Amino acid sequence: MRERFVALLSLTLNADFAHDQILARLNGLFPALASKVRVVRAGGYGENGDGTPCFLAIGPNVISVHLYPGPATLETSEALDEVCPAWFGSRANRPRAHSHVIVRSEQDINHPAEALAAAAAVSMVAAAMISIVQVEEIIWKTGQVSIEPQAFQLAALRLTIPEIKVGHWLAWRSFEGPLSPQGRPSVILGSKGLAPFFGRELETVASTLSKVEVEKRALSVTDFLILHGPPLFDDMPLYVPNHDFVRLRLRDRGVIDPNPVLLLRIEAGPAAADVLRKSQSLPATGGFGRRALT
């Protein structure tokens, strides 16, 4: 069983909400999914914080919404970035949270397609909550990512169209790699937040490309893997739109991460004619929404 998806919504003011408000906002934000959204268990909270959690479903995915006093915590030794995007300044100077809402997936996840659907459902419910209460910051717990609420909501609104990107679920950390044989510096990139989808994080082989170029290729690969979920195998070749070929290798541990990783190696692309003949075509699944929520 993989880690469940959780969105933490920091509030600096008293807030009250109920299941019927969340349901109404879900239907308003995602009208194409109206027939798939329902209340599983009624609940809600008053301004004094008293109340009970509510449970809603989007398709087969049950999502709980809880209110807790005080600021949200990650319950881990790893800290969020020092600069918080919600107020574009030092996290040490952030407004103190009066309370926080926890939006959480409730079903067990054992397959990438199930993880994709659950992550989408949590994002949609969190997006609905942003329209109901005054949220100061969204923390996507599995990726340890801090996101400005309006930016998160805009990303969630794209969950039902084919061009969806999933970067708001992941964090990337770069590390200095060893010098190349020519004495050039290298960079290693590691993900945080991919393990709930595939049971392991992604780590790149040390590359002399710039950090921006390595991250661009890594994002293309993770988008493909999460959205289309092909079976993973060792020495798996992939083609990404920038005409590079990459290979995924399954390793028991990474250079940076001591746990099992997907090791990503970026390779030189072939001639254009070979690209057309050998590249993998993306399956016509109808995009994120259809794959995730049916």
Coordinates of N, CA and C in Angstrom, one line a residue, residues 4-238:
R4 N -1.0 7.8 1.1 CA -2.2 8.4 0.6 C -1.9 9.9 0.3
F5 N -2.6 10.5 -0.6 CA -2.4 11.9 -0.9 C -3.2 12.8 0.1
V6 N -2.5 13.9 0.5 CA -3.0 14.8 1.5 C -2.7 16.2 1.0
A7 N -3.7 17.1 1.0 CA -3.5 18.5 0.9 C -3.8 19.2 2.2
L8 N -2.8 20.1 2.6 CA -3.0 20.8 3.9 C -3.3 22.3 3.5
L9 N -4.4 22.8 4.0 CA -4.8 24.2 3.7 C -4.7 25.0 4.9
S10 N -3.8 26.0 4.9 CA -3.6 26.9 6.1 C -4.5 28.0 6.1
L11 N -5.2 28.3 7.3 CA -6.2 29.3 7.4 C -5.7 30.3 8.5
T12 N -5.8 31.6 8.3 CA -5.4 32.6 9.3 C -6.6 33.2 9.9
L13 N -7.8 32.9 9.4 CA -9.1 33.4 10.0 C -10.0 32.2 10.4
N14 N -10.9 32.5 11.3 CA -12.0 31.5 11.6 C -12.7 31.1 10.3
A15 N -13.1 29.9 10.2 CA -13.8 29.5 9.0 C -14.9 28.5 9.3
D16 N -16.0 28.5 8.5 CA -17.0 27.5 8.7 C -17.4 27.0 7.3
F17 N -17.7 25.7 7.2 CA -18.0 25.1 5.9 C -18.8 23.8 6.2
A18 N -19.5 23.4 5.2 CA -20.2 22.1 5.3 C -20.2 21.4 4.0
H19 N -20.6 20.1 4.0 CA -20.5 19.2 2.9 C -21.3 19.8 1.7
D20 N -22.4 20.4 1.9 CA -23.2 20.9 0.8 C -22.5 22.0 0.0
Q21 N -21.8 22.8 0.8 CA -21.0 23.9 0.1 C -19.9 23.3 -0.8
I22 N -19.2 22.3 -0.3 CA -18.2 21.7 -1.0 C -18.7 21.1 -2.3
L23 N -19.8 20.3 -2.1 CA -20.5 19.7 -3.3 C -20.8 20.7 -4.3
A24 N -21.4 21.9 -3.9 CA -21.9 22.9 -4.8 C -20.7 23.5 -5.6
R25 N -19.5 23.7 -4.9 CA -18.4 24.3 -5.5 C -17.7 23.3 -6.5
L26 N -17.7 22.0 -6.1 CA -17.2 21.0 -7.0 C -18.0 21.0 -8.3
N27 N -19.3 21.0 -8.2 CA -20.1 21.0 -9.4 C -20.0 22.3 -10.2
G28 N -19.7 23.4 -9.5 CA -19.5 24.7 -10.3 C -18.1 24.7 -11.0
L29 N -17.1 24.2 -10.3 CA -15.8 24.2 -10.9 C -15.6 23.2 -12.0
F30 N -16.2 22.0 -11.8 CA -16.0 20.9 -12.6 C -17.4 20.3 -13.1
P31 N -18.1 21.1 -13.9 CA -19.4 20.7 -14.3 C -19.5 19.4 -15.1
A32 N -18.4 19.0 -15.8 CA -18.4 17.8 -16.6 C -18.4 16.6 -15.6
L33 N -18.1 16.8 -14.4 CA -18.0 15.6 -13.4 C -19.2 15.6 -12.5
A34 N -20.3 16.4 -12.8 CA -21.4 16.5 -11.8 C -22.0 15.2 -11.5
S35 N -22.1 14.3 -12.5 CA -22.8 13.0 -12.3 C -21.9 12.1 -11.5
K36 N -20.6 12.4 -11.3 CA -19.7 11.5 -10.6 C -19.4 12.0 -9.2
V37 N -19.9 13.2 -8.8 CA -19.7 13.7 -7.5 C -20.8 13.5 -6.5
R38 N -20.6 13.0 -5.3 CA -21.6 12.8 -4.3 C -21.1 12.9 -2.9
V39 N -22.0 13.1 -2.0 CA -21.7 13.1 -0.6 C -21.7 11.7 0.0
V40 N -20.7 11.3 0.6 CA -20.6 9.9 1.3 C -21.1 10.0 2.7
R41 N -20.6 11.1 3.4 CA -21.0 11.3 4.8 C -21.1 12.8 5.1
A42 N -22.3 13.2 5.5 CA -22.5 14.7 5.8 C -21.6 15.1 6.9
G43 N -21.2 16.4 6.9 CA -20.4 16.9 8.0 C -20.1 18.4 7.8
G44 N -19.4 19.0 8.7 CA -19.0 20.4 8.5 C -18.5 21.0 9.8
Y45 N -18.1 22.2 9.8 CA -17.6 22.9 11.0 C -18.1 24.3 11.1
G46 N -18.3 24.8 12.4 CA -18.7 26.1 12.6 C -17.5 27.0 12.8
E47 N -17.7 28.3 13.0 CA -16.6 29.2 13.2 C -15.8 29.0 14.4
N48 N -16.4 28.3 15.4 CA -15.7 28.0 16.7 C -14.9 26.7 16.6
G49 N -14.9 26.1 15.4 CA -14.1 24.9 15.2 C -14.8 23.6 15.5
D50 N -16.0 23.7 16.1 CA -16.8 22.5 16.4 C -17.4 21.9 15.2
G51 N -17.4 20.6 15.1 CA -18.1 19.9 14.0 C -17.5 18.5 13.7
T52 N -17.8 18.0 12.6 CA -17.3 16.6 12.2 C -16.9 16.6 10.8
P53 N -15.9 15.8 10.5 CA -15.4 15.7 9.1 C -16.5 15.3 8.1
C54 N -16.4 15.7 6.9 CA -17.3 15.3 5.8 C -16.5 14.4 4.8
F55 N -17.2 13.6 4.1 CA -16.6 12.7 3.2 C -17.4 12.8 1.8
L56 N -16.6 13.1 0.8 CA -17.2 13.2 -0.6 C -16.5 12.2 -1.5
A57 N -17.2 11.9 -2.6 CA -16.6 11.0 -3.6 C -16.7 11.6 -4.9
I58 N -15.6 11.4 -5.7 CA -15.5 11.8 -7.1 C -15.2 10.5 -7.8
G59 N -16.2 10.0 -8.5 CA -16.1 8.6 -9.0 C -15.9 7.7 -7.9
P60 N -15.0 6.7 -8.0 CA -14.8 5.8 -6.9 C -13.9 6.3 -5.8
N61 N -13.4 7.5 -5.9 CA -12.5 8.0 -4.9 C -13.1 8.8 -3.8
V62 N -13.0 8.3 -2.6 CA -13.6 9.0 -1.4 C -12.5 9.9 -0.8
I63 N -12.9 11.1 -0.5 CA -12.0 12.2 0.0 C -12.6 12.7 1.3
S64 N -11.9 12.8 2.3 CA -12.3 13.4 3.6 C -11.8 14.8 3.8
V65 N -12.6 15.6 4.5 CA -12.2 17.0 4.8 C -12.4 17.2 6.3
H66 N -11.2 17.5 6.9 CA -11.2 17.7 8.4 C -10.7 19.1 8.6
L67 N -11.1 19.7 9.8 CA -10.6 21.0 10.3 C -9.9 20.7 11.6
Y68 N -8.7 21.3 11.7 CA -7.9 21.1 12.9 C -7.4 22.5 13.4
P69 N -7.2 22.7 14.7 CA -6.7 24.0 15.2 C -5.2 24.1 15.0
G70 N -4.7 25.3 14.9 CA -3.2 25.5 14.8 C -2.7 25.3 13.4
P71 N -1.4 25.5 13.2 CA -0.8 25.4 11.9 C -0.6 23.9 11.5
A72 N -0.5 23.7 10.2 CA -0.3 22.4 9.6 C 1.2 22.0 9.8
T73 N 1.4 20.7 10.1 CA 2.8 20.2 10.2 C 3.0 19.0 9.3
L74 N 4.2 18.8 8.8 CA 4.5 17.7 7.9 C 4.8 16.4 8.7
E75 N 5.1 16.5 9.9 CA 5.5 15.3 10.8 C 6.7 14.6 10.1
T76 N 7.7 15.4 9.7 CA 8.9 14.8 9.1 C 10.0 15.6 9.4
S77 N 11.2 15.1 9.3 CA 12.4 15.8 9.6 C 12.8 16.8 8.5
E78 N 12.2 16.6 7.3 CA 12.5 17.4 6.2 C 11.6 18.7 6.2
A79 N 12.2 19.8 6.0 CA 11.4 21.1 6.1 C 11.0 21.5 4.7
L80 N 10.0 22.4 4.6 CA 9.6 23.0 3.4 C 10.6 24.1 3.0
D81 N 10.6 24.5 1.8 CA 11.5 25.6 1.3 C 11.4 26.8 2.2
E82 N 12.5 27.5 2.4 CA 12.6 28.7 3.2 C 11.7 29.8 2.8
V83 N 11.6 29.9 1.4 CA 10.7 31.0 0.9 C 9.3 30.4 0.6
C84 N 8.3 31.0 1.1 CA 6.9 30.5 0.9 C 6.3 31.2 -0.3
P85 N 5.8 30.6 -1.3 CA 5.2 31.2 -2.5 C 3.9 31.9 -2.2
A86 N 3.2 31.6 -1.1 CA 1.9 32.2 -0.8 C 2.1 33.7 -0.5
W87 N 3.2 34.1 0.1 CA 3.4 35.5 0.4 C 4.8 36.0 0.0
F88 N 5.4 35.2 -0.9 CA 6.7 35.6 -1.6 C 7.7 36.2 -0.6
G89 N 7.9 35.5 0.5 CA 8.9 35.9 1.4 C 9.3 34.8 2.3
S90 N 10.1 35.1 3.4 CA 10.6 34.1 4.3 C 9.5 33.4 5.0
R91 N 9.6 32.1 5.1 CA 8.6 31.3 5.8 C 8.6 31.7 7.3
A92 N 9.7 32.2 7.8 CA 9.7 32.6 9.2 C 8.9 33.8 9.5
N93 N 8.5 34.6 8.5 CA 7.7 35.7 8.7 C 6.3 35.6 8.2
R94 N 5.9 34.3 8.0 CA 4.5 34.1 7.5 C 3.5 34.4 8.6
P95 N 2.3 34.7 8.3 CA 1.2 34.9 9.3 C 1.0 33.5 10.0
R96 N 0.7 33.6 11.3 CA 0.5 32.4 12.0 C -0.9 31.8 11.7
A97 N -0.9 30.5 11.3 CA -2.2 29.9 11.0 C -3.1 29.7 12.2
H98 N -4.3 30.1 12.0 CA -5.3 29.9 13.1 C -5.8 28.5 13.1
S99 N -5.9 27.8 12.0 CA -6.3 26.4 11.9 C -5.9 26.0 10.5
H100 N -6.1 24.7 10.2 CA -5.9 24.2 8.9 C -6.8 23.1 8.5
V101 N -7.1 23.0 7.2 CA -8.0 21.9 6.7 C -7.1 20.8 6.1
I102 N -7.5 19.6 6.4 CA -6.8 18.5 5.8 C -7.8 17.8 4.8
V103 N -7.4 17.8 3.5 CA -8.1 17.1 2.5 C -7.3 15.8 2.1
R104 N -7.9 14.6 2.3 CA -7.2 13.4 2.3 C -7.9 12.3 1.5
S105 N -7.2 11.6 0.7 CA -7.7 10.4 0.0 C -7.9 9.3 1.0
E106 N -8.9 8.5 0.9 CA -9.2 7.5 2.0 C -9.1 6.0 1.5
Q107 N -8.9 5.8 0.2 CA -8.8 4.4 -0.2 C -7.4 4.0 -0.4
D108 N -7.1 2.7 -0.3 CA -5.8 2.2 -0.5 C -5.4 2.3 -2.0
I109 N -4.1 2.5 -2.2 CA -3.6 2.7 -3.6 C -2.6 1.7 -3.9
N110 N -2.8 0.9 -4.9 CA -1.8 -0.1 -5.3 C -1.4 -0.1 -6.7
H111 N -1.8 0.9 -7.5 CA -1.5 0.9 -8.9 C -1.4 2.4 -9.3
P112 N -0.5 2.7 -10.3 CA -0.4 4.1 -10.8 C -1.7 4.7 -11.2
A113 N -2.5 4.0 -11.9 CA -3.8 4.6 -12.3 C -4.7 4.9 -11.2
E114 N -4.7 4.1 -10.1 CA -5.4 4.5 -8.9 C -4.9 5.7 -8.2
A115 N -3.5 5.8 -8.2 CA -2.9 7.0 -7.6 C -3.2 8.2 -8.4
L116 N -3.2 8.1 -9.7 CA -3.6 9.3 -10.5 C -5.0 9.8 -10.2
A117 N -5.9 8.9 -10.1 CA -7.3 9.2 -9.8 C -7.4 9.9 -8.5
A118 N -6.8 9.3 -7.5 CA -6.9 9.8 -6.1 C -6.2 11.2 -6.0
A119 N -5.1 11.4 -6.6 CA -4.4 12.7 -6.6 C -5.3 13.7 -7.2
A120 N -5.9 13.4 -8.3 CA -6.8 14.3 -9.0 C -8.0 14.7 -8.1
A121 N -8.6 13.7 -7.5 CA -9.8 13.9 -6.6 C -9.4 14.8 -5.4
V122 N -8.3 14.6 -4.8 CA -7.9 15.4 -3.7 C -7.6 16.9 -4.1
S123 N -7.0 17.0 -5.3 CA -6.8 18.4 -5.9 C -8.1 19.1 -6.1
M124 N -9.1 18.4 -6.6 CA -10.3 19.0 -7.0 C -11.1 19.5 -5.7
V125 N -11.1 18.6 -4.7 CA -11.8 19.0 -3.4 C -11.0 20.2 -2.8
A126 N -9.7 20.2 -2.8 CA -8.9 21.3 -2.3 C -9.2 22.6 -3.0
A127 N -9.3 22.4 -4.4 CA -9.7 23.6 -5.2 C -11.0 24.2 -4.8
A128 N -12.0 23.3 -4.5 CA -13.3 23.7 -4.1 C -13.2 24.5 -2.7
M129 N -12.4 24.0 -1.8 CA -12.3 24.6 -0.5 C -11.7 26.0 -0.6
I130 N -10.8 26.2 -1.6 CA -10.2 27.5 -1.8 C -11.3 28.6 -2.1
S131 N -12.4 28.2 -2.7 CA -13.5 29.1 -3.0 C -14.4 29.3 -1.8
I132 N -14.3 28.5 -0.8 CA -15.2 28.5 0.4 C -14.6 29.2 1.6
V133 N -13.3 29.0 1.9 CA -12.6 29.5 3.0 C -11.4 30.3 2.5
Q134 N -10.9 31.2 3.4 CA -9.7 32.0 3.0 C -8.4 31.2 3.3
V135 N -7.9 30.6 2.2 CA -6.7 29.7 2.4 C -5.5 30.6 2.1
E136 N -4.5 30.5 3.0 CA -3.2 31.2 2.8 C -2.2 30.5 2.1
E137 N -2.2 29.1 2.2 CA -1.2 28.3 1.6 C -1.7 26.9 1.4
I138 N -1.3 26.3 0.3 CA -1.6 24.8 0.1 C -0.3 24.1 0.2
I139 N -0.2 23.0 1.0 CA 0.9 22.2 1.1 C 0.5 20.8 0.6
W140 N 1.1 20.3 -0.5 CA 0.9 19.0 -1.0 C 1.9 18.1 -0.3
K141 N 1.4 17.3 0.6 CA 2.2 16.6 1.6 C 3.2 15.6 1.0
T142 N 2.8 14.8 0.1 CA 3.7 13.7 -0.4 C 4.8 14.3 -1.2
G143 N 4.6 15.5 -1.8 CA 5.8 16.1 -2.5 C 6.4 17.2 -1.7
Q144 N 5.9 17.5 -0.5 CA 6.4 18.5 0.4 C 6.5 19.8 -0.5
V145 N 5.5 20.1 -1.2 CA 5.4 21.3 -2.1 C 4.5 22.3 -1.5
S146 N 4.9 23.6 -1.4 CA 4.1 24.7 -1.0 C 3.7 25.5 -2.2
I147 N 2.3 25.7 -2.3 CA 1.8 26.3 -3.5 C 0.8 27.5 -3.1
E148 N 0.9 28.6 -3.9 CA 0.0 29.7 -3.7 C -1.4 29.2 -4.1
P149 N -2.4 29.5 -3.2 CA -3.8 28.9 -3.4 C -4.4 29.1 -4.8
Q150 N -4.3 30.3 -5.4 CA -4.9 30.6 -6.7 C -4.2 29.8 -7.8
A151 N -2.8 29.7 -7.6 CA -2.1 28.9 -8.6 C -2.5 27.4 -8.5
F152 N -2.7 26.9 -7.3 CA -3.1 25.5 -7.2 C -4.5 25.3 -7.8
Q153 N -5.4 26.2 -7.5 CA -6.7 26.1 -8.1 C -6.7 26.1 -9.6
L154 N -5.9 27.0 -10.2 CA -5.8 27.0 -11.6 C -5.3 25.7 -12.2
A155 N -4.3 25.1 -11.5 CA -3.8 23.8 -11.9 C -4.8 22.7 -11.8
A156 N -5.6 22.8 -10.7 CA -6.7 21.8 -10.5 C -7.7 21.9 -11.6
L157 N -8.0 23.1 -12.0 CA -9.1 23.3 -13.1 C -8.7 22.7 -14.4
R158 N -7.4 22.4 -14.6 CA -6.9 21.8 -15.8 C -6.9 20.3 -15.7
L159 N -7.4 19.7 -14.7 CA -7.4 18.3 -14.5 C -8.3 17.5 -15.4
T160 N -9.2 18.2 -16.1 CA -10.1 17.5 -17.0 C -9.8 17.7 -18.5
I161 N -8.7 18.3 -18.8 CA -8.3 18.5 -20.2 C -7.0 17.8 -20.5
P162 N -6.8 17.4 -21.8 CA -5.6 16.6 -22.1 C -4.3 17.2 -21.8
E163 N -4.1 18.5 -21.8 CA -2.8 19.1 -21.7 C -2.4 19.3 -20.3
I164 N -3.0 18.6 -19.3 CA -2.6 18.7 -17.9 C -1.1 18.4 -17.7
K165 N -0.6 19.2 -16.8 CA 0.8 19.0 -16.3 C 0.7 18.7 -14.8
V166 N 1.6 17.9 -14.3 CA 1.4 17.4 -12.9 C 2.5 17.9 -12.0
G167 N 3.2 19.0 -12.4 CA 4.3 19.5 -11.6 C 4.0 19.9 -10.2
H168 N 2.7 20.3 -10.0 CA 2.4 20.8 -8.7 C 2.2 19.7 -7.6
W169 N 2.4 18.5 -8.1 CA 2.4 17.4 -7.1 C 3.8 17.0 -6.7
L170 N 4.8 17.5 -7.3 CA 6.2 17.1 -7.1 C 7.1 18.2 -6.8
A171 N 8.1 17.9 -6.0 CA 9.2 18.8 -5.8 C 10.5 18.2 -6.3
W172 N 11.4 19.1 -6.8 CA 12.7 18.6 -7.3 C 13.8 19.2 -6.5
R173 N 14.8 18.4 -6.3 CA 16.0 18.9 -5.5 C 17.2 18.5 -6.4
S174 N 18.1 19.5 -6.5 CA 19.3 19.2 -7.3 C 20.5 19.1 -6.4
F175 N 21.5 18.3 -6.9 CA 22.7 18.1 -6.1 C 23.9 18.1 -7.1
E176 N 25.0 18.6 -6.6 CA 26.2 18.6 -7.4 C 26.8 17.2 -7.5
G177 N 27.0 16.8 -8.8 CA 27.5 15.5 -9.1 C 29.0 15.5 -9.3
P178 N 29.6 14.4 -9.6 CA 31.0 14.3 -9.8 C 31.4 15.0 -11.1
L179 N 32.7 15.4 -11.2 CA 33.2 16.0 -12.4 C 33.2 15.0 -13.5
S180 N 32.9 15.4 -14.7 CA 33.0 14.5 -15.9 C 34.4 14.2 -16.2
P181 N 34.7 13.2 -17.1 CA 36.1 12.9 -17.5 C 36.8 14.1 -18.1
Q182 N 36.0 15.0 -18.7 CA 36.6 16.2 -19.2 C 36.7 17.4 -18.2
G183 N 36.4 17.0 -17.0 CA 36.5 18.0 -15.9 C 35.3 19.0 -15.8
R184 N 34.2 18.7 -16.4 CA 33.1 19.6 -16.4 C 32.2 19.2 -15.2
P185 N 31.6 20.2 -14.6 CA 30.7 19.9 -13.4 C 29.4 19.2 -13.9
S186 N 28.8 18.5 -13.0 CA 27.5 17.8 -13.3 C 26.5 18.0 -12.3
V187 N 25.2 17.6 -12.6 CA 24.1 17.8 -11.7 C 23.3 16.5 -11.6
I188 N 22.8 16.2 -10.4 CA 21.9 15.1 -10.2 C 20.6 15.7 -9.7
L189 N 19.5 15.3 -10.3 CA 18.2 15.7 -9.9 C 17.4 14.6 -9.2
G190 N 16.7 14.9 -8.1 CA 15.9 13.9 -7.5 C 14.5 14.4 -7.2
S191 N 13.5 13.6 -7.3 CA 12.1 14.0 -7.1 C 11.7 13.7 -5.7
K192 N 10.6 14.4 -5.3 CA 9.9 14.2 -4.0 C 8.4 14.2 -4.3
G193 N 7.8 13.1 -4.2 CA 6.3 13.0 -4.4 C 5.9 12.0 -5.5
L194 N 6.9 11.4 -6.1 CA 6.6 10.4 -7.2 C 6.3 9.0 -6.6
A195 N 6.9 8.7 -5.4 CA 6.8 7.4 -4.8 C 5.3 6.9 -4.6
P196 N 4.4 7.8 -4.2 CA 3.0 7.3 -4.1 C 2.4 6.8 -5.4
F197 N 3.0 7.2 -6.6 CA 2.5 6.7 -7.9 C 3.2 5.4 -8.3
F198 N 4.5 5.3 -8.0 CA 5.2 4.2 -8.5 C 6.0 3.4 -7.5
G199 N 5.9 3.8 -6.2 CA 6.6 3.0 -5.2 C 8.0 3.5 -5.0
R200 N 8.5 4.4 -5.8 CA 9.9 4.9 -5.7 C 10.0 6.2 -6.4
E201 N 11.0 7.0 -5.9 CA 11.2 8.3 -6.5 C 12.1 8.2 -7.7
L202 N 12.3 9.3 -8.4 CA 13.1 9.3 -9.6 C 14.4 10.1 -9.3
E203 N 15.5 9.6 -9.8 CA 16.8 10.2 -9.7 C 17.5 10.2 -11.0
T204 N 18.1 11.3 -11.4 CA 18.8 11.3 -12.7 C 20.3 10.8 -12.5
V205 N 20.8 10.2 -13.6 CA 22.3 10.0 -13.6 C 22.9 11.3 -13.7
A206 N 24.1 11.5 -13.1 CA 24.8 12.8 -13.2 C 25.0 13.2 -14.6
S207 N 24.6 14.5 -14.9 CA 24.6 15.0 -16.3 C 25.3 16.3 -16.3
T208 N 26.0 16.6 -17.4 CA 26.7 17.9 -17.6 C 25.8 18.9 -18.2
L209 N 24.5 18.5 -18.6 CA 23.6 19.5 -19.0 C 23.3 20.5 -17.8
S210 N 22.7 21.6 -18.2 CA 22.3 22.6 -17.1 C 21.2 22.0 -16.3
K211 N 21.0 22.6 -15.1 CA 19.9 22.1 -14.2 C 18.6 22.3 -14.9
V212 N 18.4 23.4 -15.6 CA 17.2 23.7 -16.3 C 16.9 22.7 -17.3
E213 N 17.9 22.3 -18.1 CA 17.7 21.3 -19.1 C 17.4 19.9 -18.5
V214 N 18.1 19.5 -17.5 CA 17.8 18.2 -16.8 C 16.4 18.2 -16.3
E215 N 16.0 19.3 -15.6 CA 14.7 19.3 -15.0 C 13.6 19.3 -16.1
K216 N 13.8 19.9 -17.2 CA 12.8 19.9 -18.3 C 12.6 18.5 -18.8
R217 N 13.7 17.7 -19.0 CA 13.6 16.3 -19.4 C 12.9 15.4 -18.4
A218 N 13.3 15.7 -17.1 CA 12.7 14.9 -16.0 C 11.2 15.1 -15.9
L219 N 10.8 16.4 -16.1 CA 9.4 16.7 -16.0 C 8.6 16.0 -17.2
S220 N 9.2 16.0 -18.4 CA 8.6 15.3 -19.5 C 8.3 13.9 -19.2
V221 N 9.3 13.2 -18.6 CA 9.2 11.8 -18.3 C 8.2 11.6 -17.2
T222 N 8.2 12.4 -16.1 CA 7.2 12.1 -15.1 C 5.8 12.4 -15.5
D223 N 5.6 13.5 -16.4 CA 4.3 13.7 -16.9 C 3.8 12.5 -17.7
F224 N 4.7 11.9 -18.5 CA 4.3 10.7 -19.3 C 4.0 9.5 -18.4
L225 N 4.8 9.3 -17.4 CA 4.6 8.1 -16.5 C 3.3 8.2 -15.7
I226 N 3.1 9.4 -15.1 CA 1.9 9.6 -14.3 C 0.6 9.5 -15.1
L227 N 0.6 10.2 -16.2 CA -0.6 10.4 -17.0 C -0.9 9.1 -17.8
H228 N 0.1 8.3 -18.2 CA -0.2 7.2 -19.1 C 0.2 5.9 -18.5
G229 N 0.9 5.9 -17.4 CA 1.2 4.7 -16.5 C 1.6 3.5 -17.2
P230 N 2.6 3.5 -18.1 CA 3.1 2.2 -18.7 C 3.7 1.3 -17.7
P231 N 3.6 0.0 -17.8 CA 4.4 -0.9 -16.9 C 5.8 -0.6 -16.9
L232 N 6.4 -0.5 -15.8 CA 7.9 -0.2 -15.6 C 8.7 -1.4 -15.7
F233 N 9.8 -1.4 -16.4 CA 10.7 -2.5 -16.4 C 12.2 -1.9 -16.5
D234 N 13.1 -2.8 -16.1 CA 14.5 -2.3 -16.1 C 15.0 -2.0 -17.5
D235 N 15.8 -1.0 -17.6 CA 16.4 -0.5 -18.9 C 15.3 -0.2 -19.9
M236 N 14.2 0.5 -19.4 CA 13.1 0.9 -20.2 C 13.4 2.1 -21.0
P237 N 13.3 2.1 -22.4 CA 13.5 3.3 -23.2 C 12.3 4.1 -23.3
L238 N 12.4 5.4 -23.3 CA 11.3 6.4 -23.5 C 11.8 7.4 -24.5

